[in-house]
XYZ file of N, CA and C in Angstrom:
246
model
N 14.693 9.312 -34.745
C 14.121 10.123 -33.686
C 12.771 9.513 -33.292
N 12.839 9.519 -32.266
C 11.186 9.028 -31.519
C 9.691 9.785 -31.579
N 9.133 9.478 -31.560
C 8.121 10.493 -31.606
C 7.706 11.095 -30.553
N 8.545 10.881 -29.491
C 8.267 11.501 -28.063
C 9.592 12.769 -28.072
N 10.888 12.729 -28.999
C 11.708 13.588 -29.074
C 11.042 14.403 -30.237
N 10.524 13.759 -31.234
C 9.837 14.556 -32.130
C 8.631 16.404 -31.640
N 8.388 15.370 -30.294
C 6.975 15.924 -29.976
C 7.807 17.268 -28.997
N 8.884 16.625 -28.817
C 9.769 17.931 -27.314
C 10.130 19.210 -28.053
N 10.566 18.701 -29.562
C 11.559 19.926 -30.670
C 10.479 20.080 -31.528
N 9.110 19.947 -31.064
C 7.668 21.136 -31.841
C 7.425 20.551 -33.009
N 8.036 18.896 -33.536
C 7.530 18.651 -34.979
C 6.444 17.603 -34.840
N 5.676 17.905 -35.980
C 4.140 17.447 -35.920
C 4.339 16.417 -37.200
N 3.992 15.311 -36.847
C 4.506 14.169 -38.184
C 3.260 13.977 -38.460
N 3.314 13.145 -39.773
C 1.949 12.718 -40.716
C 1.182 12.118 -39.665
N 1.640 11.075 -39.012
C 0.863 10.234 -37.991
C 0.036 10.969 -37.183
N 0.817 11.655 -35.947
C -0.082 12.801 -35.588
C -1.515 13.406 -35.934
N -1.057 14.005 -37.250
C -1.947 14.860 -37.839
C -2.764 13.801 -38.133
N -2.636 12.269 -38.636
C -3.881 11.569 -39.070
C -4.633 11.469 -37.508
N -3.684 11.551 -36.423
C -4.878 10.798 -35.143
C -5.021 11.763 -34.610
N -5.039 13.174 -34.557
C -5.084 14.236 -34.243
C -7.155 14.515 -34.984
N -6.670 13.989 -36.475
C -8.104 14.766 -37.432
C -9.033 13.411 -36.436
N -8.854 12.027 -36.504
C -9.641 11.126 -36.443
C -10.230 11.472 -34.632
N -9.482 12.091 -33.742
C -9.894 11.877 -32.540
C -10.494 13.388 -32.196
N -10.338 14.208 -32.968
C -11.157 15.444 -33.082
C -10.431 16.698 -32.506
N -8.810 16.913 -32.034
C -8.003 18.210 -31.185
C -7.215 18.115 -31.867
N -6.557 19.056 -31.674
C -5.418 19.570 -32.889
C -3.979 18.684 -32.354
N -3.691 18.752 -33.656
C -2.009 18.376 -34.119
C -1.159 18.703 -32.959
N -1.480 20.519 -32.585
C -0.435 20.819 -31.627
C -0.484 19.997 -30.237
N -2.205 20.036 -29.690
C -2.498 19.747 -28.176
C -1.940 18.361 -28.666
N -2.545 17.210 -29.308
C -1.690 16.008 -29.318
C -0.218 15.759 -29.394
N 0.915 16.627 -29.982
C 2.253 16.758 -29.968
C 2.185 17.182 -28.307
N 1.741 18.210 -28.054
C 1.887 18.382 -26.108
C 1.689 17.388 -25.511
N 0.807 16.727 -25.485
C 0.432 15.591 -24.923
C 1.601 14.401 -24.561
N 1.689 14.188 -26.155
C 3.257 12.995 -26.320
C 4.238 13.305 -25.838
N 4.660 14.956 -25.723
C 6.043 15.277 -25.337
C 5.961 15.359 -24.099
N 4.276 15.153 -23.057
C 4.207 15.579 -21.946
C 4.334 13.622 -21.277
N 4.256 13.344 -22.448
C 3.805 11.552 -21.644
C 3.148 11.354 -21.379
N 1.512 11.941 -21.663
C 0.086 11.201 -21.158
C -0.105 10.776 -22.543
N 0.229 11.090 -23.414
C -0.209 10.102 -24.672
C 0.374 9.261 -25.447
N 0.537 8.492 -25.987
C 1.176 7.792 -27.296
C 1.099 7.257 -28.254
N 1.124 7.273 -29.158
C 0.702 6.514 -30.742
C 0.907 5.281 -30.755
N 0.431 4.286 -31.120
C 1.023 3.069 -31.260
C 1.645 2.832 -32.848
N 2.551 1.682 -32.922
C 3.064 1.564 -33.614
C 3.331 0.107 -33.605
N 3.325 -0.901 -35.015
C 3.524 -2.175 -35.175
C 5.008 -2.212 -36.662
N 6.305 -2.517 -36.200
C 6.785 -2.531 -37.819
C 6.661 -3.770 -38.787
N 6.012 -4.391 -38.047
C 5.784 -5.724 -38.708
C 4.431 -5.942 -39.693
N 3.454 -5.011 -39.140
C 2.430 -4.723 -40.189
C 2.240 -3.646 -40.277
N 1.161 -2.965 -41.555
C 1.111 -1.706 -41.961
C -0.496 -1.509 -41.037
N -0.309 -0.668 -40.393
C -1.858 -0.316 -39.633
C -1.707 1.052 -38.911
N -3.336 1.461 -39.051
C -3.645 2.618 -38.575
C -2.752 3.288 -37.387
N -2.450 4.268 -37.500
C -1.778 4.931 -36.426
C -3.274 4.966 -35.122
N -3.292 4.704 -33.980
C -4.287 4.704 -32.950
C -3.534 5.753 -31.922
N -3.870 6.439 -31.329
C -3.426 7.643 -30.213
C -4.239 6.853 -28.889
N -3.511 6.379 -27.301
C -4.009 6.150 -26.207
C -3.843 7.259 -25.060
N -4.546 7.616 -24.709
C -4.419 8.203 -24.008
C -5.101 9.424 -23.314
N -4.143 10.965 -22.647
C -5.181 11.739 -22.199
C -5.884 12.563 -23.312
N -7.394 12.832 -22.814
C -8.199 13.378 -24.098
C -8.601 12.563 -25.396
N -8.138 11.664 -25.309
C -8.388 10.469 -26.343
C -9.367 9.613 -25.698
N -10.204 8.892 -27.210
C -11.257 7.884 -26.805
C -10.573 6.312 -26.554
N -9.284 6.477 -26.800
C -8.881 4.862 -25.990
C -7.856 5.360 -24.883
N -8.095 4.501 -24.018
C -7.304 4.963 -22.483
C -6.857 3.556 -22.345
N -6.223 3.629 -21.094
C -5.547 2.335 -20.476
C -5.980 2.266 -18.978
N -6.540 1.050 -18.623
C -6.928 0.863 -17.241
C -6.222 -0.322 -16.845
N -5.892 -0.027 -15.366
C -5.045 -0.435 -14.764
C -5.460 -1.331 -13.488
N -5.641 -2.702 -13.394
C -6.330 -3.437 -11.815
C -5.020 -3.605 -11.256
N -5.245 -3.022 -10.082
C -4.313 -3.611 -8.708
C -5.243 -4.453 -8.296
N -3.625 -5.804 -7.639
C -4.180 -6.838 -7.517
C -4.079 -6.825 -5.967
N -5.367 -6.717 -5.162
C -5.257 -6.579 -3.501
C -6.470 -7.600 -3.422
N -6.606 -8.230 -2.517
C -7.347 -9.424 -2.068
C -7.782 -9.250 -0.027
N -8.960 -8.938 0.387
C -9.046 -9.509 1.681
C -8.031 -10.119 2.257
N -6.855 -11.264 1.848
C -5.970 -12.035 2.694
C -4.484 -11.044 2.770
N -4.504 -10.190 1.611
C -3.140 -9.662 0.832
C -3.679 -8.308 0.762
N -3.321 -7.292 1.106
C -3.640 -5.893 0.846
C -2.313 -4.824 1.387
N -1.450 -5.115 0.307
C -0.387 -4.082 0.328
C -0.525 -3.344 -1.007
N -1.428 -2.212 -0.462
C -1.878 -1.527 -1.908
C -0.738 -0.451 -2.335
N 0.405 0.165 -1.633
C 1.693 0.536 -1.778
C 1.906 0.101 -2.869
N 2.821 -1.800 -2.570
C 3.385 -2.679 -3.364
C 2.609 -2.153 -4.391
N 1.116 -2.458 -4.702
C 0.747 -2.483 -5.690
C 0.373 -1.205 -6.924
N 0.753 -0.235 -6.264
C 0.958 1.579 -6.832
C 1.919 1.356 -7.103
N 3.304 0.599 -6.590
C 4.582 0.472 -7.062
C 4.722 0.015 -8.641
N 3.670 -1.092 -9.144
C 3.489 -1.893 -10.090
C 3.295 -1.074 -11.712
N 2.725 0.218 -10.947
C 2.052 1.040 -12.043
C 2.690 1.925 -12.527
């Protein structure tokens, strides 16, 4: 099970709860979050490392450059990208 199906059927896993205490809001609002799709845990299975949470209400986010130029400016196309 994913942790985005985890997060839809109300279960709160160890991970969670560790990036839940470290980023300072509860277990539940972070399970809402994931099941809502503004947030996500990362995950590596190849090494053992900290669970990190990106996202909304969290201190790491993701920023996004559209690439529009003076010669090229189909900023559509480029909302399409995202």
């Amino acid at each position: 099970m994913t942790r985005i199906e985890q997060a839809r059927e109300g279960i709160i896993t160890d991970e969670m709860k560790a990036v839940a205490q470290a980023e300072g809001v509860s277990a539940e609002k972070l399970a809402s979050d994931i099941a809502e799709g503004v947030t996500v845990i990362t995950r590596n299975n190849l090494h053992d490392i900290k669970p990190l949470g990106i996202g909304k209400g969290l201190t790491t986010k993701i920023n996004a450059n559209i690439g529009t130029s003076k010669d090229k400016v189909f900023y559509d196309d480029e909302m399409r990208k995202l």
